XYZ file of N, CA and C in Angstrom:
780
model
N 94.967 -4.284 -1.644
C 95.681 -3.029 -1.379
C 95.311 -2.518 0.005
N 96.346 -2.026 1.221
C 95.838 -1.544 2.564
C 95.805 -0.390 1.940
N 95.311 0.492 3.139
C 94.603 1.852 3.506
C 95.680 2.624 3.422
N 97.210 2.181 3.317
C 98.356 3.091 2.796
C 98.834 3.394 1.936
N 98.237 2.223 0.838
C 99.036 2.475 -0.237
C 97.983 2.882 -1.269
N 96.718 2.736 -0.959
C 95.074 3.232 -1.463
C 94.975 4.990 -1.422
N 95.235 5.440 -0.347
C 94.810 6.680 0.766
C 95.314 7.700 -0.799
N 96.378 7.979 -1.366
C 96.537 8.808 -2.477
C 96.694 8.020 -3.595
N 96.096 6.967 -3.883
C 96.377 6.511 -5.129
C 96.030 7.382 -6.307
N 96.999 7.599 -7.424
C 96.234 8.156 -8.556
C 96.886 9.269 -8.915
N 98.160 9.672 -7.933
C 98.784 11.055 -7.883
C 99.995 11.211 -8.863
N 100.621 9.766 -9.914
C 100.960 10.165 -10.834
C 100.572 9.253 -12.218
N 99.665 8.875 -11.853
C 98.958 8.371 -13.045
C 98.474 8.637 -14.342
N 99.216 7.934 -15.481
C 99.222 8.306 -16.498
C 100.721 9.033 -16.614
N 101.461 9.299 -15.803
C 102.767 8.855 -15.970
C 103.893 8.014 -16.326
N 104.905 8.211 -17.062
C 105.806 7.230 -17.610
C 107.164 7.313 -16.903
N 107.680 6.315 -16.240
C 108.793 6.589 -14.905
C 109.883 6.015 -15.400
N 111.101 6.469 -15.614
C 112.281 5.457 -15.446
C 113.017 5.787 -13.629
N 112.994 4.278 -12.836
C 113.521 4.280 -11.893
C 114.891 3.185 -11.735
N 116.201 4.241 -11.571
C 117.710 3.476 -11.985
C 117.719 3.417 -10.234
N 118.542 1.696 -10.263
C 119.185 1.598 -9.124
C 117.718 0.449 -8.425
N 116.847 -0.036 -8.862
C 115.486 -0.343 -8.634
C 115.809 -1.523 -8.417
N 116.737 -2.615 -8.419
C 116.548 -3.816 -7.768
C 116.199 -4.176 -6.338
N 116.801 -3.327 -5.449
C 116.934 -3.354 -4.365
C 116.572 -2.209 -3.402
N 116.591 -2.077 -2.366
C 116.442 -1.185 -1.452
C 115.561 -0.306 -1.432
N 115.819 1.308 -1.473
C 115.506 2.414 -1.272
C 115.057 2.322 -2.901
N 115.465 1.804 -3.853
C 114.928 1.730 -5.662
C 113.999 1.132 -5.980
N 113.750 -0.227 -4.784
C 112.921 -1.121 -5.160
C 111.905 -0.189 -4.577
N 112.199 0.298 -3.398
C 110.834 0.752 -2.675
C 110.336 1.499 -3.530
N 110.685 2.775 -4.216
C 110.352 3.811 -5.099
C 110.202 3.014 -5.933
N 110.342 2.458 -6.529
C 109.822 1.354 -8.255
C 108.115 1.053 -7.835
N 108.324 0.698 -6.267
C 106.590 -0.065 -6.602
C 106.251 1.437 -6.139
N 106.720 2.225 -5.238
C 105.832 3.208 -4.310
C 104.806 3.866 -5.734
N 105.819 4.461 -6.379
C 105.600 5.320 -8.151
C 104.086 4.355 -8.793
N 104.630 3.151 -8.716
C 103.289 2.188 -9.457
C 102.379 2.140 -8.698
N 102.408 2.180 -7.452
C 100.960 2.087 -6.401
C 100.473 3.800 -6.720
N 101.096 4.423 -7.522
C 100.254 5.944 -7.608
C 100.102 6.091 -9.044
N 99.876 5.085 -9.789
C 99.547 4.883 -11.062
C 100.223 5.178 -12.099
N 102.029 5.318 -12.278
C 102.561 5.344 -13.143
C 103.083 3.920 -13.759
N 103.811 3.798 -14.566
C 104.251 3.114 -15.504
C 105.960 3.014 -15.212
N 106.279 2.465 -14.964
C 107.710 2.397 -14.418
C 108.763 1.411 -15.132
N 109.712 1.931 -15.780
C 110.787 1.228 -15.892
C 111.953 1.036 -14.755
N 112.059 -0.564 -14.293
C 113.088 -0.397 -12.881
C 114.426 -1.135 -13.512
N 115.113 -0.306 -13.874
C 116.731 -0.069 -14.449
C 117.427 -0.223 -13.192
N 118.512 -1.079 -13.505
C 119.290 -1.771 -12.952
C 120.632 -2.964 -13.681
N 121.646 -2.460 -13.138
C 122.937 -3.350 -13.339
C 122.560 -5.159 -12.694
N 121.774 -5.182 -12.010
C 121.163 -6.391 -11.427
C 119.853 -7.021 -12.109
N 120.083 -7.568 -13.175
C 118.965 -8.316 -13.941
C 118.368 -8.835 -13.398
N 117.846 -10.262 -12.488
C 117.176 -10.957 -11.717
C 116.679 -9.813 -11.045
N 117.306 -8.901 -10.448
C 116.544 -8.060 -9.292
C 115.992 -7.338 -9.975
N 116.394 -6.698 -11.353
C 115.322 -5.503 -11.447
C 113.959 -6.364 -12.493
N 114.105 -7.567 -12.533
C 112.971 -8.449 -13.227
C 112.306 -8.674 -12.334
N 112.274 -9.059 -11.111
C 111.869 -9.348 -9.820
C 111.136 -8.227 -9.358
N 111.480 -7.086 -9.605
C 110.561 -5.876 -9.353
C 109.886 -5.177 -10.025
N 109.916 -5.567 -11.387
C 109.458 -5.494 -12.127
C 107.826 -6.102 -12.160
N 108.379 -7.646 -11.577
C 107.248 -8.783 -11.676
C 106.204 -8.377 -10.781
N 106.938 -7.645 -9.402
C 106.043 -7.960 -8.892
C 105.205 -6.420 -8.556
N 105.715 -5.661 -9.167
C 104.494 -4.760 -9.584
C 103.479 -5.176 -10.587
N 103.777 -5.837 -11.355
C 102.934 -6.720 -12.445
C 101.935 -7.398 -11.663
N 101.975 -7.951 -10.408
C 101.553 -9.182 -9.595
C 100.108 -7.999 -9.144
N 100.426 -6.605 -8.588
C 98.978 -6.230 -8.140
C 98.563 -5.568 -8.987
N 99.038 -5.338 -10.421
C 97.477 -4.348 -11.451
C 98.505 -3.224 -12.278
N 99.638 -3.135 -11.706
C 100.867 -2.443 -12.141
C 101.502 -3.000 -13.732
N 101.540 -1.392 -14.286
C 102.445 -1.820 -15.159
C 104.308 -1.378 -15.500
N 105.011 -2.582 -15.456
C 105.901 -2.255 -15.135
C 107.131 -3.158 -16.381
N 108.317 -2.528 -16.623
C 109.404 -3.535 -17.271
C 110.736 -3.068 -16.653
N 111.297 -4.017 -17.247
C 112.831 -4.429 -16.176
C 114.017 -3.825 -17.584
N 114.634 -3.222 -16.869
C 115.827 -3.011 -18.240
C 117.021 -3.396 -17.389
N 118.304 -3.514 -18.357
C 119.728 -3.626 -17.742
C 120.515 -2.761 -18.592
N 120.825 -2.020 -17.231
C 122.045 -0.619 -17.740
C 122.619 -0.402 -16.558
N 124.145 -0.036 -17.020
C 125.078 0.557 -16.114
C 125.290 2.100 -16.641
N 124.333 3.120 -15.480
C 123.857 4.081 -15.817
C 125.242 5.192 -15.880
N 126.411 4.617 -15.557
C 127.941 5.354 -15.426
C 128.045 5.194 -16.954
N 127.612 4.946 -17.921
C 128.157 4.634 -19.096
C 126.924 5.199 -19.831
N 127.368 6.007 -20.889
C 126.535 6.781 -21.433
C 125.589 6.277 -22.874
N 125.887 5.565 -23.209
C 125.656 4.685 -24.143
C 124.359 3.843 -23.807
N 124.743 3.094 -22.321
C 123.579 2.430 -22.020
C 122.473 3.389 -21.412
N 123.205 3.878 -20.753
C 121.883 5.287 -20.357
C 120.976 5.249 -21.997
N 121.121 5.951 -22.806
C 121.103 5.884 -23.678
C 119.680 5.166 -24.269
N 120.565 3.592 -24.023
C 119.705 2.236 -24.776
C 118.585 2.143 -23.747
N 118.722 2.681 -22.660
C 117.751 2.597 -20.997
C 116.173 3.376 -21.328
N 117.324 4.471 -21.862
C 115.724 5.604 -22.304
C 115.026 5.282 -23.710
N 115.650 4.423 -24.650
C 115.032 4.054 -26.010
C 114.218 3.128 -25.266
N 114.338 1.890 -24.737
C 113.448 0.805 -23.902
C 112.558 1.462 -23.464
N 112.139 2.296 -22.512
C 111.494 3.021 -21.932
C 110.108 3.622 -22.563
N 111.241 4.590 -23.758
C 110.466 5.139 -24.335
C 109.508 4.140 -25.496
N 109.832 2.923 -25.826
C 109.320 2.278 -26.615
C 108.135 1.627 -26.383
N 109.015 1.096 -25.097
C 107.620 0.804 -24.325
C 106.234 1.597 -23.876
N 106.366 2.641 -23.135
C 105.512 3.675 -22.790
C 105.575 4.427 -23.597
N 105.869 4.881 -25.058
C 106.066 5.863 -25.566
C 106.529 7.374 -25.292
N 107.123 6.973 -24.023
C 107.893 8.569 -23.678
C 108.542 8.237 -22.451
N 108.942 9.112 -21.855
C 108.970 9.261 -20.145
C 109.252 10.751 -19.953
N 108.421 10.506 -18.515
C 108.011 12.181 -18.311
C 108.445 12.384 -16.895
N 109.102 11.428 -16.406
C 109.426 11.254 -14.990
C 110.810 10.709 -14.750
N 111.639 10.834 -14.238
C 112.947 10.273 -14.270
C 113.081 10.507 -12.560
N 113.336 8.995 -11.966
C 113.628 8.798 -10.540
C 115.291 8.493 -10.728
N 116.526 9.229 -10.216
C 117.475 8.788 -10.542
C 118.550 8.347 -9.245
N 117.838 7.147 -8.956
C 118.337 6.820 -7.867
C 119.666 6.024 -7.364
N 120.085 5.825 -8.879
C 121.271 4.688 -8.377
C 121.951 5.568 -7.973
N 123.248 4.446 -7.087
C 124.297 4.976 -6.459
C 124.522 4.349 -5.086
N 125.021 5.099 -4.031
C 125.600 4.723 -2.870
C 126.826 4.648 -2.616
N 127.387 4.206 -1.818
C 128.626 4.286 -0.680
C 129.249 2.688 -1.057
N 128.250 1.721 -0.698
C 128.361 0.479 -0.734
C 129.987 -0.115 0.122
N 129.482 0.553 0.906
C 130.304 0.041 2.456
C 132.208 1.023 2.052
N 132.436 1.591 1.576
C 133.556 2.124 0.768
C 133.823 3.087 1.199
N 134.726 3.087 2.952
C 134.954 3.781 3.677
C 136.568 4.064 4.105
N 137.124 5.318 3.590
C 138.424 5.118 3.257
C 139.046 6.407 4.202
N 140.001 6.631 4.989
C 140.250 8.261 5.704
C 140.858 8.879 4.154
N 140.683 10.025 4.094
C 141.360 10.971 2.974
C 142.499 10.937 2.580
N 143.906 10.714 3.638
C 144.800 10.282 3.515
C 144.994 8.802 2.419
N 144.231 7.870 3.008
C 144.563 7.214 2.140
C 143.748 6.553 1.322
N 142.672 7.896 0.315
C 142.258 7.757 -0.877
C 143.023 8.096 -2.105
N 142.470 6.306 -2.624
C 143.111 6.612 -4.374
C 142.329 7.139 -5.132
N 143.032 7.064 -6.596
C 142.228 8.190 -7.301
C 140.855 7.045 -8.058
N 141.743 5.561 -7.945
C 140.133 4.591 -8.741
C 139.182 4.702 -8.147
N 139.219 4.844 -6.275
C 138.168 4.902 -6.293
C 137.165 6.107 -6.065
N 138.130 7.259 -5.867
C 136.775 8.415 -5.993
C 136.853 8.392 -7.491
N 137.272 8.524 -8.441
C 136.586 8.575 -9.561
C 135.264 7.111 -10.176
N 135.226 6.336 -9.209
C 134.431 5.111 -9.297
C 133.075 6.126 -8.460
N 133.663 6.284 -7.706
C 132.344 6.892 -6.439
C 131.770 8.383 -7.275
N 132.627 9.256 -7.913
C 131.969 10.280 -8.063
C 130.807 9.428 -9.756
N 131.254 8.737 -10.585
C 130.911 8.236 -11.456
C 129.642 7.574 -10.858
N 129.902 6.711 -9.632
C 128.765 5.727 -9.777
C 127.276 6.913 -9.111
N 127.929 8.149 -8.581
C 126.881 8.811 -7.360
C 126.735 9.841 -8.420
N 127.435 10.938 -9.199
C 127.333 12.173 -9.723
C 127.092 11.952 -11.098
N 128.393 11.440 -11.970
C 128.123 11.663 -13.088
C 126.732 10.789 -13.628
N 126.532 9.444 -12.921
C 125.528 9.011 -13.505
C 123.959 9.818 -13.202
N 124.011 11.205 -12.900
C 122.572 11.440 -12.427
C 122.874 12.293 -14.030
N 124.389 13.233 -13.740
C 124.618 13.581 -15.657
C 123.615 13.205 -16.710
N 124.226 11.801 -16.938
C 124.113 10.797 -17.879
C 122.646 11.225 -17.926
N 121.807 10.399 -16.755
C 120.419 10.285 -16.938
C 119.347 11.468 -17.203
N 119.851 12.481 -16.483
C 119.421 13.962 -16.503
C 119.356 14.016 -18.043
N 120.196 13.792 -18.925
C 120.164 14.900 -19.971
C 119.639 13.922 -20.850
N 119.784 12.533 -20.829
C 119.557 11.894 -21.693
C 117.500 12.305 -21.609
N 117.328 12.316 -20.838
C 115.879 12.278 -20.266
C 115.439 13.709 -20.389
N 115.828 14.759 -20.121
C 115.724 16.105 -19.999
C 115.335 16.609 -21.450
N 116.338 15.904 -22.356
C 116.056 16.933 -23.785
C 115.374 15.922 -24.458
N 114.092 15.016 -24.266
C 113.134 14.029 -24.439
C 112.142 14.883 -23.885
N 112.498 15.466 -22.687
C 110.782 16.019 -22.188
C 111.406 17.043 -22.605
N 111.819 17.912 -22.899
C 112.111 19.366 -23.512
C 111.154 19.253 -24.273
N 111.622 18.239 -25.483
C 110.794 18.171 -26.392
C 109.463 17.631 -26.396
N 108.829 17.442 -25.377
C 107.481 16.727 -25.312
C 106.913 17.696 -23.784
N 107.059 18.984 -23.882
C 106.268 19.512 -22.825
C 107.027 19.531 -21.179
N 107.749 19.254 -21.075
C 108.249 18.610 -19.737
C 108.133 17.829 -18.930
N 108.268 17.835 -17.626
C 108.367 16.613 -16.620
C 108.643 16.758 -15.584
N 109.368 16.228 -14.639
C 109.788 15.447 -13.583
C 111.280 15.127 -13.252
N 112.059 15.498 -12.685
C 112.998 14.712 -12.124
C 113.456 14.596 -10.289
N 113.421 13.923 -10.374
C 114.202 13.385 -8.644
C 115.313 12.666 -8.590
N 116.150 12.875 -7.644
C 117.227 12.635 -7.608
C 117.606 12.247 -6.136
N 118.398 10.834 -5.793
C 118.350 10.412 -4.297
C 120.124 10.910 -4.153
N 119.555 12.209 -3.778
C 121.077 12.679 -2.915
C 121.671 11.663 -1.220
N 121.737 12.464 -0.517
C 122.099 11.674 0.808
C 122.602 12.655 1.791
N 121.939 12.173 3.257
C 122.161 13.227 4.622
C 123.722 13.303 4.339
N 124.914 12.538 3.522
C 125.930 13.466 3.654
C 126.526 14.292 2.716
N 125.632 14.844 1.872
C 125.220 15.900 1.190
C 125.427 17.368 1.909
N 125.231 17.348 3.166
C 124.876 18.324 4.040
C 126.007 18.273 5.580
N 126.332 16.928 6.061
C 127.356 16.679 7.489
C 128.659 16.173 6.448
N 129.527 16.261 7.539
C 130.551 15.284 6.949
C 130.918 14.343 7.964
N 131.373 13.032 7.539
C 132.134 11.927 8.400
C 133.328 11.083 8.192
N 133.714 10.754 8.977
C 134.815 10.164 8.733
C 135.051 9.321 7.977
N 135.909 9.131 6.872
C 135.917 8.251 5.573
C 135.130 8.161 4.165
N 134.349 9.241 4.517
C 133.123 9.441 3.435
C 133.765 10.526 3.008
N 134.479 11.018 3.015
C 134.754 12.483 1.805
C 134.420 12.212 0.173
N 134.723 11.166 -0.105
C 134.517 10.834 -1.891
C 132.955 10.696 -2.003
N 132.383 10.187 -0.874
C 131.032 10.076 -1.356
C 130.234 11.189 -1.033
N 130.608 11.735 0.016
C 129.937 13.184 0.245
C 130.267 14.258 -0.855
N 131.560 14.048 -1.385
C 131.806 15.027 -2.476
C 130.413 14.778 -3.787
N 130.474 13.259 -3.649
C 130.029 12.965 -5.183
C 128.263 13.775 -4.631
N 127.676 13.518 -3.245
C 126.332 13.415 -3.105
C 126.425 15.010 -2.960
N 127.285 15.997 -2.430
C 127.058 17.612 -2.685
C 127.230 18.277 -3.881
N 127.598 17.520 -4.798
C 128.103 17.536 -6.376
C 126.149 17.200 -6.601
N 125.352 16.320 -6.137
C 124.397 15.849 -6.808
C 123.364 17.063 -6.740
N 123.206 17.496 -5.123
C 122.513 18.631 -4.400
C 122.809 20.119 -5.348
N 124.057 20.488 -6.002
C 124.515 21.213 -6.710
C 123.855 21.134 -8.301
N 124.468 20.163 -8.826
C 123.651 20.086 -9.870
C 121.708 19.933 -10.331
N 121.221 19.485 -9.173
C 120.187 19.838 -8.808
C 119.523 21.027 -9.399
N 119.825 22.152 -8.341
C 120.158 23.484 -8.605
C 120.306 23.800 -9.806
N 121.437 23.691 -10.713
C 121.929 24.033 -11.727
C 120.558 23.531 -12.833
N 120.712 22.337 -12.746
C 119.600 21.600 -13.713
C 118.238 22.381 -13.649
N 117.645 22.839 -12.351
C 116.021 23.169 -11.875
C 116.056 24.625 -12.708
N 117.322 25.677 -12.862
C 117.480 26.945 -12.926
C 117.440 26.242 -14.868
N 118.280 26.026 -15.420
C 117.979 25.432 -16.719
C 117.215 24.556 -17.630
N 116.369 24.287 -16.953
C 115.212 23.297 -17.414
C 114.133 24.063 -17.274
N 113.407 24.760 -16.320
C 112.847 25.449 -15.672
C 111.893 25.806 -16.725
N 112.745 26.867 -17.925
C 111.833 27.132 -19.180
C 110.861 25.921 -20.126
N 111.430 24.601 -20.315
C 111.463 23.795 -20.809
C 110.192 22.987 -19.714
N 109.893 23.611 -18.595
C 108.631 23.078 -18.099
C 109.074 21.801 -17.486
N 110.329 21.480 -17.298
C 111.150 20.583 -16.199
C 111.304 20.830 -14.512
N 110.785 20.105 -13.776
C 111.263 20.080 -12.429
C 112.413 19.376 -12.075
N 113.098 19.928 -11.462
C 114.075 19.123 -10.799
C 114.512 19.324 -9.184
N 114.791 18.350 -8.789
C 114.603 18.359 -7.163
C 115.159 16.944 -6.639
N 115.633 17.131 -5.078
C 116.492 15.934 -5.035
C 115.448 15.445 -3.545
N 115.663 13.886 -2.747
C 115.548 13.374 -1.502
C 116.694 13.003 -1.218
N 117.264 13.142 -0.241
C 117.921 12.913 1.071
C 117.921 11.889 2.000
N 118.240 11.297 1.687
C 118.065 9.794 3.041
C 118.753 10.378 4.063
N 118.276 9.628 4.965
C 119.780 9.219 6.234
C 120.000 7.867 6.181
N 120.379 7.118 7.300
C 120.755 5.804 7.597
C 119.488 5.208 6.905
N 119.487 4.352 6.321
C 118.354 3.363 5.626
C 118.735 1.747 5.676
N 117.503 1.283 6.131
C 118.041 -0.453 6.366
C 117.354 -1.168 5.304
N 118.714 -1.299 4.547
C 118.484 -2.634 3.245
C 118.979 -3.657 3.706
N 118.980 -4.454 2.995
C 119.960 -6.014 2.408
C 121.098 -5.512 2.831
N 121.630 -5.156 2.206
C 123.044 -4.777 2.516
C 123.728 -4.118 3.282
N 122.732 -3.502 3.821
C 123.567 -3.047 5.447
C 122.729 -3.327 6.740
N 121.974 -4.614 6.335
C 121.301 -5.043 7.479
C 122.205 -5.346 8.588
N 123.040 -6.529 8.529
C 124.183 -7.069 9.241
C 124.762 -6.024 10.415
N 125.258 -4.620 9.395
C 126.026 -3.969 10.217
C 125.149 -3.258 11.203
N 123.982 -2.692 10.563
C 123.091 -1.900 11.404
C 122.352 -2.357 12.309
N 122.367 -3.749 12.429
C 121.825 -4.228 13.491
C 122.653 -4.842 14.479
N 124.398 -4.325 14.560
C 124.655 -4.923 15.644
C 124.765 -3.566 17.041
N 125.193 -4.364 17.826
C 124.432 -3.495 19.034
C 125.140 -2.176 19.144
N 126.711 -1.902 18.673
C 127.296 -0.798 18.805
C 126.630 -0.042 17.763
N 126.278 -0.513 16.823
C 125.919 0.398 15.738
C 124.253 1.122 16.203
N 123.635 0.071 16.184
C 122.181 0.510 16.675
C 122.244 1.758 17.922
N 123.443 1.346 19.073
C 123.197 2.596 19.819
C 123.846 3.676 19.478
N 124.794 3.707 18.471
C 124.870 5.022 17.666
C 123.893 5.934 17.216
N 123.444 4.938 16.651
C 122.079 5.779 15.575
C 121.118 6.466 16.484
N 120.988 5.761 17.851
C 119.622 6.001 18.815
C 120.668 7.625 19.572
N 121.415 7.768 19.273
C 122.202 9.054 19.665
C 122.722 10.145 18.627
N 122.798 9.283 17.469
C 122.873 10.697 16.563
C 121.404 10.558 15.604
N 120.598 10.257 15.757
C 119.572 10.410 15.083
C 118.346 10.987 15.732
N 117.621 12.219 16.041
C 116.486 12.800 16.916
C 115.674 11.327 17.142
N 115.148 10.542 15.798
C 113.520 9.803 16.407
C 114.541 8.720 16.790
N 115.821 8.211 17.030
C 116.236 7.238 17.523
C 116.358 5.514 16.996
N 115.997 6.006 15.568
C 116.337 4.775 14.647
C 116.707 5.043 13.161
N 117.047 3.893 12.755
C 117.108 3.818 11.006
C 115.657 3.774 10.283
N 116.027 4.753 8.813
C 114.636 4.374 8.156
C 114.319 3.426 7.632
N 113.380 2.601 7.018
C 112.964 1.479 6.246
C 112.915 2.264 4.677
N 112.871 1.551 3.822
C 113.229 2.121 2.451
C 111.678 2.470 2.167
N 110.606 1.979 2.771
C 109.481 2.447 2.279
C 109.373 3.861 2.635
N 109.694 4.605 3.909
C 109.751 5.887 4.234
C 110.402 6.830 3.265
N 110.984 6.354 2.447
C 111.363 7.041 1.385
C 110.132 7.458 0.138
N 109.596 6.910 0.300
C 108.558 6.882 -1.041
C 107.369 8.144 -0.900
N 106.909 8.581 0.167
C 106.384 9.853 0.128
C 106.908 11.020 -0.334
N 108.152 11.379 -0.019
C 108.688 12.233 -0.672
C 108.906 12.673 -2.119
N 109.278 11.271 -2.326
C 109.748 11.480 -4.008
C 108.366 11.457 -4.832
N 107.184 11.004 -4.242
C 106.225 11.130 -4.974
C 105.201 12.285 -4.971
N 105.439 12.795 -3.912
C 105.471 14.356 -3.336
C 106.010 15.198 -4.603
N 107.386 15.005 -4.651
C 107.983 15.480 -5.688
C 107.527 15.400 -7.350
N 107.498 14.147 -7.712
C 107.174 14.014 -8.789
C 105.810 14.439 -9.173
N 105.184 14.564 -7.968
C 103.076 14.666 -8.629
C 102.962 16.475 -8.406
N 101.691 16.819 -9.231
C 101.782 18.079 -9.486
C 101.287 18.712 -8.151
N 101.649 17.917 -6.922
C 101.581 18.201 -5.886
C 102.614 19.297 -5.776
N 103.660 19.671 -5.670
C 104.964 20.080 -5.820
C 104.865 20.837 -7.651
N 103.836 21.583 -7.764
C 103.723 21.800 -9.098
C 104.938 23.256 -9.155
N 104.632 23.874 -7.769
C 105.553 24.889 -7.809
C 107.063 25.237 -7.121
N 107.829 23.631 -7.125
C 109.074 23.359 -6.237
C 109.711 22.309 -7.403
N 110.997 23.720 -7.162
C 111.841 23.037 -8.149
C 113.475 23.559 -7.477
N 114.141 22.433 -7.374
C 115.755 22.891 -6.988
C 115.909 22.455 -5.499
N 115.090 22.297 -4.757
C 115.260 21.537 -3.602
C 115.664 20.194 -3.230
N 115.895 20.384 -2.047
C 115.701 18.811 -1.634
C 115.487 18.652 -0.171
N 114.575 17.612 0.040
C 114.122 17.047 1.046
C 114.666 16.228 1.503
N 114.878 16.340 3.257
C 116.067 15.529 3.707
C 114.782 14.384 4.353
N 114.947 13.380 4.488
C 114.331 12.738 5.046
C 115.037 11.013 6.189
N 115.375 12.027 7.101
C 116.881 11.135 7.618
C 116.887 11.076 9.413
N 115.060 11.410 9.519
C 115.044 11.095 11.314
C 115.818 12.313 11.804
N 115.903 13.513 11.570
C 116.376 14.762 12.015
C 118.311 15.019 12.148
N 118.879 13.695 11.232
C 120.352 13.586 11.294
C 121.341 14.357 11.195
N 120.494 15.462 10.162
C 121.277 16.885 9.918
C 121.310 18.102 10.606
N 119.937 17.336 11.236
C 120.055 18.736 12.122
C 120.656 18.897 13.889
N 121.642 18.397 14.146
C 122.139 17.849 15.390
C 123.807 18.728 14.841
């Protein structure tokens, strides 16, 4: 273990995590970040191999971790996501609800259909729904918890072709809110992170070609994209009783993108 991932170990330990969207990226990062601070993590995912794979390899340094498969837009499996979970760890007290994204699905307003913002608000909004409540009235009943939620810097700007997904991610920032003000009694946190530009797998290609890169070095203050590990302070910020008295926020964490 280096001196980074040691330096706060322990800050939600003895915690029980479900993290959706965890095969890859900004999910995978939060799947291990959560286990390097001593929780217990379920990494849920529509991508079996990947969310077994991250699963494993929190297993690989001292971590305990299992892999589920759910398509968290569907309420049912949400559902079967949190029985696994809970069977395993006997509860969960933490809910990272990260799936979602854009996934390159860039359309002008004019000529959006209705499959796919109702695909986009489903795959970005309703599934935080789904997971929220399925999870929410579990820790109601067991003292409370935890929730985080990976909104997005266009939550807050708007751009060209993103209206469906910015709707779905200011819909997320909203319910947020709504959820933190109603849970609140029930000894629930709720609170969202904010990306900006983030370099996965899947948008490696584009973000590294040269028009794109000198975009970013002009609309972004520190002059680059984040790595998905830069994500993981925050949300664990969030989740540990660090943040014992912050609830309904969210933290943008996007190289100063919003604020330009």
């Amino acid at each position: 273990m280096n001196s980074r991932e040691g330096a706060n170990a322990g800050r939600l330990s003895g915690r029980r995590a479900i993290v959706t969207g965890a095969a890859g990226g900004i999910g995978a990062a939060l799947a291990r970040g959560i286990a390097r601070e001593g929780a217990t993590v379920a990494c849920v995912d529509i991508n079996e191999d990947g969310a077994k794979e991250v699963a494993a390899s929190i297993g690989e340094v001292g971590g305990r971790a299992i892999s589920v498969v759910a398509d968290v837009t569907d309420l049912d499996q949400v559902e079967r996501m949190h029985a696994a979970a809970s069977d395993a760890f006997g509860g969960v007290d933490l809910l990272v609800a990260n799936a979602g994204g854009s996934r390159g699905e860039m359309v002008p307003f004019l000529e959006l259909e209705s499959p796919l913002w109702h695909r986009m608000i489903d795959r970005n909004l309703t599934s935080v729904y789904y997971c929220g409540l399925v999870c929410a009235r579990q820790m109601a009943s067991n003292g409370g918890g935890a929730i985080v939620v990976t909104s997005s810097q266009l939550s807050e700007v708007a751009r060209p072709g993103m209206g469906h997904y910015a709707a779905a991610k200011g819909g997320v920032r909203q319910l947020v809110k709504a959820m933190a003000v109603d849970l609140a009694p029930h000894g629930i946190r709720v609170n969202a992170m904010a990306p900006g530009p983030t370099l996965t797998p899947g948008n490696r290609a584009m973000f590294e070609r040269p028009e794109v890169a000198a975009t970013h070095q002009h609309t972004i203050p520190l002059g680059r994209v984040a790595d998905p590990e830069e994500m993981v302070g925050a949300v664990v910020y969030l989740a540990s009783e660090e943040a014992s008295f912050t609830t309904g926020t969210t933290i943008f964490v996007d190289g100063g993108y919003t604020i330009l």
